Coordinates of C-alpha atoms in Angstrom, one line a residue:
Chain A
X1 CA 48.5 180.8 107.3
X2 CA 48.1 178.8 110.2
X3 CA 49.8 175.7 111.5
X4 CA 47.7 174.9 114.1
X5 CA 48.0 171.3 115.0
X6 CA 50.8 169.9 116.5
X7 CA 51.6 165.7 115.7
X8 CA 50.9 163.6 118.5
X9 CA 54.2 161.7 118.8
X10 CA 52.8 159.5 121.5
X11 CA 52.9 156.3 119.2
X12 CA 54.1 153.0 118.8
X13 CA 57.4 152.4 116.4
X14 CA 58.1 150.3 114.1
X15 CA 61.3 148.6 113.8
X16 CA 62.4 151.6 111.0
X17 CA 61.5 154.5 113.2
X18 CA 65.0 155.7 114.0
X19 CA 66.0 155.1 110.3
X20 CA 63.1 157.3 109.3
X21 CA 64.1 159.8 111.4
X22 CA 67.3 159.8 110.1
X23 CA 66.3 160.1 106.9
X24 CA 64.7 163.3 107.7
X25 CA 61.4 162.1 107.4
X26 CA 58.5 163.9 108.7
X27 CA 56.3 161.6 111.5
X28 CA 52.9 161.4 111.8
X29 CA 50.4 159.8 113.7
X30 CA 48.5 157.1 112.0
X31 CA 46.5 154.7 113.3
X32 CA 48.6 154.9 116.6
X33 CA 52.1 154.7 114.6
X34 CA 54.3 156.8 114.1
X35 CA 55.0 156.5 110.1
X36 CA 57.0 158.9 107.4
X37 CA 54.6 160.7 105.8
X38 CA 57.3 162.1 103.7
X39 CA 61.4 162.2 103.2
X40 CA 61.6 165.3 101.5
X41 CA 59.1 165.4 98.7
X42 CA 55.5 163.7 98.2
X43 CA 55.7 164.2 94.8
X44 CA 59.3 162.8 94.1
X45 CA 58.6 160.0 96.0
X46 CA 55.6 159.2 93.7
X47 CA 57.6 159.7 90.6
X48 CA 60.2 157.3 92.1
X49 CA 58.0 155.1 92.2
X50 CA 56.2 155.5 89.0
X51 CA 59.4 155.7 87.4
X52 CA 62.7 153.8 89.2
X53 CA 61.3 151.9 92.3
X54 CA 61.0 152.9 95.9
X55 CA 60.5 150.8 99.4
X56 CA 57.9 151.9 102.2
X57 CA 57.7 150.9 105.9
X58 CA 53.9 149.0 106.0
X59 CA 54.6 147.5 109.1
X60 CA 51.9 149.3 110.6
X61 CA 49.6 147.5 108.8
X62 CA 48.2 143.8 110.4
X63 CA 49.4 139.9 109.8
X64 CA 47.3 137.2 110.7
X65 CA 48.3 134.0 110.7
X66 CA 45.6 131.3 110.4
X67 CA 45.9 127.8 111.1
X68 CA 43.9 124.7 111.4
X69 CA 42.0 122.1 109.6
X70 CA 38.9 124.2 108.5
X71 CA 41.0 128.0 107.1
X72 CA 39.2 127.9 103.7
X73 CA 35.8 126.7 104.8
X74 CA 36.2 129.3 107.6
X75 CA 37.3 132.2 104.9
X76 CA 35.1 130.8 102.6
X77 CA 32.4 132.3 105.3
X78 CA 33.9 135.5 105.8
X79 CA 34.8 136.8 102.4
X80 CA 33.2 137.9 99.6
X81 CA 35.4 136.3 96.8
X82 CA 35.6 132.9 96.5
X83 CA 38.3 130.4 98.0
X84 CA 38.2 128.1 95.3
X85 CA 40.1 130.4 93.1
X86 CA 42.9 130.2 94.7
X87 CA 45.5 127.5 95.2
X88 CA 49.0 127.2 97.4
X89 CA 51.4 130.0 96.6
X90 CA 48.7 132.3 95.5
X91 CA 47.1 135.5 97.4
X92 CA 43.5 137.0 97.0
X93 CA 41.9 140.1 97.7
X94 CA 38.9 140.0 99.4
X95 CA 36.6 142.1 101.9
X96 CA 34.9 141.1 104.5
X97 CA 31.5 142.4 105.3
X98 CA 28.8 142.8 108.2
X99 CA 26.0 140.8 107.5
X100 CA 24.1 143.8 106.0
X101 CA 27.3 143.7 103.2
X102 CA 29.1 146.9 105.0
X103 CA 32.4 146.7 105.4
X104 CA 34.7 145.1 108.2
X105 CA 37.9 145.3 106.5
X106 CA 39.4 144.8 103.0
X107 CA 42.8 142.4 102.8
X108 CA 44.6 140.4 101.3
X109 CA 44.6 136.5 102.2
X110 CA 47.6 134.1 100.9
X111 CA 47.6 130.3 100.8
X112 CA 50.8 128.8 102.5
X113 CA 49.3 125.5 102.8
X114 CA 45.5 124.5 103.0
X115 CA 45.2 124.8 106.9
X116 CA 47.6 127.6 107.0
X117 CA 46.7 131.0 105.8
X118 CA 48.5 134.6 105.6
X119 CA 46.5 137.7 106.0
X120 CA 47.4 141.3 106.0
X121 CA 45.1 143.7 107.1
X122 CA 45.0 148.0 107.5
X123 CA 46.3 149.4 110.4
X124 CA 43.3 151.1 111.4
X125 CA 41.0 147.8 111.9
X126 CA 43.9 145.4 113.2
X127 CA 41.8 145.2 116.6
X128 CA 38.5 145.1 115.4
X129 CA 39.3 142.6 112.8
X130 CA 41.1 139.9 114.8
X131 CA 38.3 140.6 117.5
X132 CA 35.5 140.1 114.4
X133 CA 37.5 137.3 113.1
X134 CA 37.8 135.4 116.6
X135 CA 34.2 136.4 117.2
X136 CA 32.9 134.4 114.1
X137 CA 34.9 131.3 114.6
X138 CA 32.1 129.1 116.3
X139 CA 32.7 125.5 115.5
X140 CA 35.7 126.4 112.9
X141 CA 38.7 124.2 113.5
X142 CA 40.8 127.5 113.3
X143 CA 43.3 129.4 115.5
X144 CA 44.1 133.0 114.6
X145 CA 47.4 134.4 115.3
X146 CA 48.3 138.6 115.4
X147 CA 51.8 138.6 114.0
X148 CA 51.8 142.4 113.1
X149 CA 54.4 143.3 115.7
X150 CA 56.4 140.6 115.8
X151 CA 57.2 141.2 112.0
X152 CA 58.2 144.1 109.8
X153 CA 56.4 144.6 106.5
X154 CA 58.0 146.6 103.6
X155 CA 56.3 147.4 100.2
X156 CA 58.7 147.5 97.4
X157 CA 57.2 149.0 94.3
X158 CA 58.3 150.7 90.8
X159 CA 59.5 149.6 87.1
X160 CA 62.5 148.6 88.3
X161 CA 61.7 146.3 91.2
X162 CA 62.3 143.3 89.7
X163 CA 65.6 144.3 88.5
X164 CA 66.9 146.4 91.9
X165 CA 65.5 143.4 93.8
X166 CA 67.2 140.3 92.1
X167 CA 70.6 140.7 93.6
X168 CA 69.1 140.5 97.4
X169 CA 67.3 137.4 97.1
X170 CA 68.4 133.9 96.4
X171 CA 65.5 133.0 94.2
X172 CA 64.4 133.7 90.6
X173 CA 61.6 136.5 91.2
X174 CA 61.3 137.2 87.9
X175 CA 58.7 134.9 86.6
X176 CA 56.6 135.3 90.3
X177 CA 53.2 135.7 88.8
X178 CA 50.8 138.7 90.1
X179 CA 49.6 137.3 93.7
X180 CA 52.1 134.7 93.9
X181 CA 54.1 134.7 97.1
X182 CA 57.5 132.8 97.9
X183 CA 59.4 131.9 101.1
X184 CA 63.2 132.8 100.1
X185 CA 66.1 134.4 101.3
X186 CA 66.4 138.3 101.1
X187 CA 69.6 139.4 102.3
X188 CA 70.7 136.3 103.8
X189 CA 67.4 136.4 106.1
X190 CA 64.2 134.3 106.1
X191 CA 61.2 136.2 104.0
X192 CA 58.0 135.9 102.2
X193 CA 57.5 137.6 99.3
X194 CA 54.8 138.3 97.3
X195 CA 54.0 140.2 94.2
X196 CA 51.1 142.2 95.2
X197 CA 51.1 146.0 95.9
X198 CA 48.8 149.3 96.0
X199 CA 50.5 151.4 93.8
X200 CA 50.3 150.6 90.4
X201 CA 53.1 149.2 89.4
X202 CA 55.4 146.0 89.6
X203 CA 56.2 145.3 93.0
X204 CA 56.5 143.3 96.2
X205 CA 55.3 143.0 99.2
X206 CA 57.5 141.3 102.0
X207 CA 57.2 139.9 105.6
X208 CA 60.1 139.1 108.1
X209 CA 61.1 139.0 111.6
X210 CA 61.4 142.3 113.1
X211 CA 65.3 142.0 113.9
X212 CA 66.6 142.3 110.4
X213 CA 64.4 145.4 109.7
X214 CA 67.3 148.2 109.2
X215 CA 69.7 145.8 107.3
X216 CA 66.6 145.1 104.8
X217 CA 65.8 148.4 104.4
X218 CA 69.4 150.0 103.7
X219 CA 69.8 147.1 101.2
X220 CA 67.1 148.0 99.4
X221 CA 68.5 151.7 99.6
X222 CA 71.7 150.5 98.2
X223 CA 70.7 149.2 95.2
X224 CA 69.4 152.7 94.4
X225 CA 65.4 152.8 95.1
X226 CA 64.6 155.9 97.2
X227 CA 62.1 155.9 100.7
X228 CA 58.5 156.6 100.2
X229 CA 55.8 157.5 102.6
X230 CA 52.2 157.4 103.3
X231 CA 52.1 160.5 101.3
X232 CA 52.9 158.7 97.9
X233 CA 51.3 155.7 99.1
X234 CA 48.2 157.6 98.7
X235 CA 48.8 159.3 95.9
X236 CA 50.1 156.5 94.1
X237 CA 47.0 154.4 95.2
X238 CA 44.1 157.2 94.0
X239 CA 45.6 157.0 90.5
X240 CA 45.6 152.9 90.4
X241 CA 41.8 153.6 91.8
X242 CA 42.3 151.0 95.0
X243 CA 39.9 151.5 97.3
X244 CA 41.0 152.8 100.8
X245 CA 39.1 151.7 103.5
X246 CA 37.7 154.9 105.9
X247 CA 37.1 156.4 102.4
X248 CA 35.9 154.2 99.8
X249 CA 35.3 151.4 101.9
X250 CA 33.7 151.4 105.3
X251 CA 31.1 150.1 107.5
X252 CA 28.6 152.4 105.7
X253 CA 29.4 151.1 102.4
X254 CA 29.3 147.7 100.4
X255 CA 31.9 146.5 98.1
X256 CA 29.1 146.8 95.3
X257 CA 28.4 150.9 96.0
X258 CA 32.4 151.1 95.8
X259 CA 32.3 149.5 92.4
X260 CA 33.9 145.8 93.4
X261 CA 31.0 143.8 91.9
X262 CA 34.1 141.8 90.5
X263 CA 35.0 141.2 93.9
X264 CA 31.7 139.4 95.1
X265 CA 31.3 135.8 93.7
X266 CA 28.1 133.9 93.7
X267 CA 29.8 131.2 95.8
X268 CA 27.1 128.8 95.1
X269 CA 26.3 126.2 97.7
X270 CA 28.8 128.4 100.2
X271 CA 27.1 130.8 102.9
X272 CA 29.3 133.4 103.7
X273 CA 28.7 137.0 105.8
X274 CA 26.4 140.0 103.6
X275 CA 25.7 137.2 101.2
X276 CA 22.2 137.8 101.4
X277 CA 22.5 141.6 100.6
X278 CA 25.2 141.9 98.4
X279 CA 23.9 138.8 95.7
X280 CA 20.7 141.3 95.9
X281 CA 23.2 144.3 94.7
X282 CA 25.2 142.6 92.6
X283 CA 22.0 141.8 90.6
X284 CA 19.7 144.7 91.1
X285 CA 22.4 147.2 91.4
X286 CA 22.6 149.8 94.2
X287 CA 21.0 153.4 94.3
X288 CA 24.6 154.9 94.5
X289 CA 27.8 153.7 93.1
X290 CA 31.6 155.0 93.4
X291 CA 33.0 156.8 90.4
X292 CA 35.7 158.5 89.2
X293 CA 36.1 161.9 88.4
X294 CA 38.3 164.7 86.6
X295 CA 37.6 168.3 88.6
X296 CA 37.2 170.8 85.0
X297 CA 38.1 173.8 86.8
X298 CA 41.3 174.1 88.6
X299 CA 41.5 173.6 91.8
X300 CA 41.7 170.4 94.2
X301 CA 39.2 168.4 95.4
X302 CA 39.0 166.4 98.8
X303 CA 37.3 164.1 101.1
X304 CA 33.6 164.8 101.7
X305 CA 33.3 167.6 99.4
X306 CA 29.6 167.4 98.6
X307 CA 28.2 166.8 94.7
X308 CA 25.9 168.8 93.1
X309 CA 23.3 167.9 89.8
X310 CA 21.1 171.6 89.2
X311 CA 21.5 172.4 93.0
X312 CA 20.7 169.2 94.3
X313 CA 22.7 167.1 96.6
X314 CA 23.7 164.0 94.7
X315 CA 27.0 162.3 96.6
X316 CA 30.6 163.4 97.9
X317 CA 33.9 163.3 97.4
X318 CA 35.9 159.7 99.2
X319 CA 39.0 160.6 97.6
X320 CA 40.6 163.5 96.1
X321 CA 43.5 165.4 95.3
X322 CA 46.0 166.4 92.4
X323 CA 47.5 163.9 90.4
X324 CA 51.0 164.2 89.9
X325 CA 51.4 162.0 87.2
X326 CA 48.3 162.7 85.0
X327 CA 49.1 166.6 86.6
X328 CA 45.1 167.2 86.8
X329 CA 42.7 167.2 90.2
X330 CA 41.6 163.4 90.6
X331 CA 38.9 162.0 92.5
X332 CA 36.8 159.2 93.5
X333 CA 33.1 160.2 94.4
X334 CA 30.3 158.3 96.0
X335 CA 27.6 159.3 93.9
X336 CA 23.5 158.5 92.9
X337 CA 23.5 156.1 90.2
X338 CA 21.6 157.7 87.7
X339 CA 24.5 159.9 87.3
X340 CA 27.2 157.6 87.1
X341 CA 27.7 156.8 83.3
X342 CA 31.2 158.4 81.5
X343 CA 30.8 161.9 80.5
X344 CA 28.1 163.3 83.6
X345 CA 29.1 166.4 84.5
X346 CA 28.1 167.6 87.8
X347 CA 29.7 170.6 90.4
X348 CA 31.6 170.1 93.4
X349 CA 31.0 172.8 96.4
X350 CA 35.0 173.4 97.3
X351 CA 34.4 176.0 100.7
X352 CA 30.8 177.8 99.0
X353 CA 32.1 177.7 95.5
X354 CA 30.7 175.2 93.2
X355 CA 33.4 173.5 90.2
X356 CA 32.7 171.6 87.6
X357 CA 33.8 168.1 87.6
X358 CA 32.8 165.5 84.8
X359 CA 32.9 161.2 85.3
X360 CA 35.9 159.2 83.9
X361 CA 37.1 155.9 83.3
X362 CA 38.4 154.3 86.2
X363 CA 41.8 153.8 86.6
X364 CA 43.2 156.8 86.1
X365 CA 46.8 155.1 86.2
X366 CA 47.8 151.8 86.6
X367 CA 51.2 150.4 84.6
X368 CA 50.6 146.5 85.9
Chain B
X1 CA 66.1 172.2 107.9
X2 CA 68.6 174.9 106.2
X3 CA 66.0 177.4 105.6
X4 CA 66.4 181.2 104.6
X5 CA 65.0 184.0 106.4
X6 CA 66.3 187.2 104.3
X7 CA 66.8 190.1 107.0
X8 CA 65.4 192.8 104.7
X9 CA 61.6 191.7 105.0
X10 CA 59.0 192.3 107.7
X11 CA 57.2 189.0 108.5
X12 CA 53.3 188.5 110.0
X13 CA 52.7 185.8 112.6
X14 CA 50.8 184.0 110.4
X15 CA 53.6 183.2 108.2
X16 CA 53.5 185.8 105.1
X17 CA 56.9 188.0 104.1
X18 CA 56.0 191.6 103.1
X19 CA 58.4 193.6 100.9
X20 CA 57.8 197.6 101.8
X21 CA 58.6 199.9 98.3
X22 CA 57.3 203.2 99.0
X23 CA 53.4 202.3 99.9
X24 CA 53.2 198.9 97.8
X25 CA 54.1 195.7 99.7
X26 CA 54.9 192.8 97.5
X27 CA 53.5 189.4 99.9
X28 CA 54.8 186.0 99.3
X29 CA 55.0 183.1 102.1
X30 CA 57.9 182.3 104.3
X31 CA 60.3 179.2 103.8
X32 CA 59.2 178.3 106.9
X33 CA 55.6 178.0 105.6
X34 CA 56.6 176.4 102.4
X35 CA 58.6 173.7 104.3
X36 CA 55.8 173.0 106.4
X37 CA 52.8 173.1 103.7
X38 CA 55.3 170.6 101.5
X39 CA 54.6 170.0 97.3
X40 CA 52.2 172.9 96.8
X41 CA 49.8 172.2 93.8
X42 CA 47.7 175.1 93.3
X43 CA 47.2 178.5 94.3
X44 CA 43.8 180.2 94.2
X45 CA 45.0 183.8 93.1
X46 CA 43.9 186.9 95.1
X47 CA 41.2 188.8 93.6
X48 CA 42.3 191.8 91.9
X49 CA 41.0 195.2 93.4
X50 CA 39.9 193.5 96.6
X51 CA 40.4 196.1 99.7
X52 CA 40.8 193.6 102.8
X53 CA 42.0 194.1 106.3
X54 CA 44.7 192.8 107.8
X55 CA 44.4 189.3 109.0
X56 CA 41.3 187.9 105.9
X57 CA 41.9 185.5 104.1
X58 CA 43.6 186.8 100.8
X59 CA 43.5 183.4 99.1
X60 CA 44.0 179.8 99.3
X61 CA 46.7 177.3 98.8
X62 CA 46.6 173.9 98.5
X63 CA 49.6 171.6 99.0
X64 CA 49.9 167.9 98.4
X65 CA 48.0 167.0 101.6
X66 CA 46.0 169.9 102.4
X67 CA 44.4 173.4 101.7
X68 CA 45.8 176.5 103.6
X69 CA 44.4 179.9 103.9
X70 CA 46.8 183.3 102.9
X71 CA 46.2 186.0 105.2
X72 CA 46.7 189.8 104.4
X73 CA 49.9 191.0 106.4
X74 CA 48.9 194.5 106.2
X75 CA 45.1 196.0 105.1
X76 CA 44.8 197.5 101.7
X77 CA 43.8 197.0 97.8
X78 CA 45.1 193.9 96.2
X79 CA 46.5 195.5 93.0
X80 CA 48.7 192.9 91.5
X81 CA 49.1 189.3 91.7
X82 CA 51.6 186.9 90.3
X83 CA 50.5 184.7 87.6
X84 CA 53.1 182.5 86.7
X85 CA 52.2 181.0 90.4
X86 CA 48.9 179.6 88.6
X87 CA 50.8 177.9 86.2
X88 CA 53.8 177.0 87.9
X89 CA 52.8 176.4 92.2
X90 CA 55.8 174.8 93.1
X91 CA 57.4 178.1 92.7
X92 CA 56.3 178.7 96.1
X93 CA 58.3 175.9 97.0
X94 CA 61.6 176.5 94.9
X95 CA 61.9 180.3 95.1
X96 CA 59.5 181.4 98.1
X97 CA 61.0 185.2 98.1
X98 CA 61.1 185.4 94.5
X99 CA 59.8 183.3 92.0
X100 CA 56.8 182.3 94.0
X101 CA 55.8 185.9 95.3
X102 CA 52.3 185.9 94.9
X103 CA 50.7 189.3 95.4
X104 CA 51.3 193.2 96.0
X105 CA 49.0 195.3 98.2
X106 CA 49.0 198.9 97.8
X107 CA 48.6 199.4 101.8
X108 CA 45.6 201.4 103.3
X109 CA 47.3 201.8 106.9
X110 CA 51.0 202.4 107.0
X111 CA 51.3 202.3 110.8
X112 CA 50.3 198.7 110.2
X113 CA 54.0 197.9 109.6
X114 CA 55.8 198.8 112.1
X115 CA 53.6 196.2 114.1
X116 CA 55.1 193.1 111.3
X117 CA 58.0 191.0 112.7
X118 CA 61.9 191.8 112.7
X119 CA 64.1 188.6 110.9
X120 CA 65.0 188.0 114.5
X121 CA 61.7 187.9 116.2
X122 CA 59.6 185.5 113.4
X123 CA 63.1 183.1 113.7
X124 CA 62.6 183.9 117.3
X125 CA 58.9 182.8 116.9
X126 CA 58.8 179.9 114.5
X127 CA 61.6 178.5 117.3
X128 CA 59.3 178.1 120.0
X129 CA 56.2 176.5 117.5
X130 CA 59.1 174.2 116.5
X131 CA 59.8 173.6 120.4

């Protein structure tokens, strides 16, 4: 075999870098940071998770802060899902789209107070999206902060999160609702915590200042979770079916083709972004759709492996690989919607061969 | 990384141990290779019979993140192949020299061997890719 390329190390750091390293994790590039893909073992780290609990380094991804008298009618005009939902103390997911309903980015949006909003965004699209974000602000009483490197994000997930978590905090986490956020005290330091996640299960999702970083993180060691990296991270998000954006999600693809019709609300009386296009979807429906799939044969399955019905091209592969707590090949397929429904079998070409692979329900695993 | 190189196998470049008994070369993949592949999930078996040359690809394995190729060490007919690996890929991980062998190769050109890398040159090797 051949180990051909070599990481480019030339990235920036988040506050946890020399902690990772220490740990014996192995760096990669992503999105220009330098992140643990692994400690030791992708698929320990995802049963840690599914089972116990486990913290990852997210602080490559992006935080916003918005402020200023018109935040919700200004979000209310970039996103998809609908404002009014939502109250203080409460997050939302949400995309937001190119006027032809492609993606810009998908994130999550929390409300701190009516004219001051949270927002965390992937690493990949940080730039583009405060650059999209400022571009669209017009007449919007609204200033937009970038926060991401001032602060370090951590993602604490697994059964036993609520448990491992209680004796770091000063406030009662337990009865934090899904998508409800506090301000409270984690280790004796200023945080914001929220119970949102992309793996799953249970979890949290926290903010703080860079400086208390390593004393966070070997806290939450202590109490007996184990480190995960982006390897689990993906693995535990493919099972949960969350879209990732650069595969299910991108600027050639609206949030109806990746199957979040949920996601787009009529917003009646509200013009926001794609609204044009993506009403049209959500009522007509689209020509292709995302689905999920179980590959038949053995093997594993990948991104942009191509989909055949009786030799003809019919969609590819966004997502793939093995499950490791279902223990079967797992996917998530961009395919024509006349062969979308439960049960369609179709092949997969893996390098000239073709596999058989049938559509499932989606998710595959979720324990929330 | 504590990984184990024993000194009685030959290794290729490309990462595969060969054990030499008589004309039949059992093949598996180095720690080294297993360290740096991670989890592996599933192992295409060789094909049976096959007669390749050094250097094709023999099979494919896939790890956790991504697919690799298994090259033949030494030209010759695939004769056996190890099928608990189907069942059980993380052998490859756990036992790389035993275990998680995964085929022998009745070799065609025994002149091939001698041209297979000492203990000390593949550590010697794997050194400078690590550099």
């Amino acid at each position: 075999m051949e180990f051909i390329t070599k990481e480019d190390l030339n990235g920036t750091k988040t506050p946890l870098y020399e902690t990772h390293v220490k740990l014996g994790a192995r760096m990669v590039n992503f999105a220009g940071w330098l992140m643990p893909v692994q400690y030791e073992s992708i698929l320990k780290e995802h049963e840690t998770i599914r089972t116990l609990a486990g913290v990852f380094d997210i602080s490559h991804m992006g935080e916003f802060i918005f402020e200023g008298p018109d935040v919700i009618p200004f979000l209310q005009y970039l996103m998809v899902n609908d404002l009014k939902l939502l109250e203080k103390s409460k997050g939302q997911y949400s995309c937001m789209c190119y006027e032809n309903g492609t993606v810009v980015d998908d994130l999550v949006y929390y409300e701190e107070s009516p004219e001051r909003f949270r927002m965390i965004v992937n690493a990949s699209n940080v730039e583009k999206d405060f650059q999209w974000i400022n571009k669209q602000i017009g007449n919007f009483r609204v200033k937009v902060r970038d926060v991401s490197k001032e602060r370090c994000r951590l993602a604490f997930q697994g059964p036993k999160s609520d448990d491992l978590i209680a004796p770091l905090v000063d406030t009662d986490l337990s009865t934090l609702n899904r998508f409800y956020f506090v301000f409270c005290n984690l280790c004796d330091v200023p945080a914001f915590i929220a119970r949102t996640g992309y793996t799953g299960e249970r979890g949290f999702e926290i903010s703080f200042e860079n400086k208390y970083a390593v004393t966070i993180w070997n806290a939450f060691m202590k109490t007996g979770a184990g480190a995960a990296g982006l390897g689990a991270r993906d693995s535990l998000r493919l099972e949960a079916c969350y879209c990732l954006y650069g595969h299910e999600l991108t600027n050639s693809i609206t949030p109806i083709e990746a199957g979040l019709n949920w996601l787009v609300k009529p917003k009646e009386g509200i013009d926001f972004i794609g609204k044009e296009v993506l009403i049209r979807q959500k009522k007509e429906g689209t020509s292709r759709i995302l689905v999920g799939l179980n590959l038949l044969n053995r093997g594993i399955i990948r991104e942009n492996y191509k989909l055949f019905k009786n030799g003809v091209e019919i969609g590819y592969v966004t997502s793939g690989g093995f499950s490791p707590t279902l223990k079967n090949t797992i996917g998530l397929a961009l395919v024509e919607t006349q062969y979308s429904s439960i049960g369609t079998e179709f092949d997969i070409e893996i390098r000239n061969k073709l596999l058989k692979a049938k559509v499932v329900p989606t998710p595959f695993y979720r324990n929330i | 990384m504590d990984l184990k190189f024993p000194a009685d196998l030959k290794y290729a470049p490309t990462h595969e141990w060969v054990r030499m008994d008589g004309d039949m070369a059992t093949v598996g993949i180095s720690d080294y290779a297993q360290h740096k592949l991670g989890d592996i999930v599933y192992v295409e078996l060789p094909v049976i019979g096959a007669v390749l040359e050094k250097g094709n690809a023999a099979c494919e394995i896939e790890s956790v993140k991504a697919v690799s190729e298994l090259f033949m060490p030494l030209t010759g007919e695939i004769v056996e192949t190890n099928g608990n690996i189907a069942d059980n890929p993380a052998f490859l991980n756990s036992s790389p020299y035993g275990e998680g062998w995964i085929m022998k190769i009745k070799v065609s050109n025994p002149d091939e061997i001698k041209n297979l890398l000492s203990v000390e040159k593949y550590q010697e090797m794997i050194q400078k890719e690590e550099d």
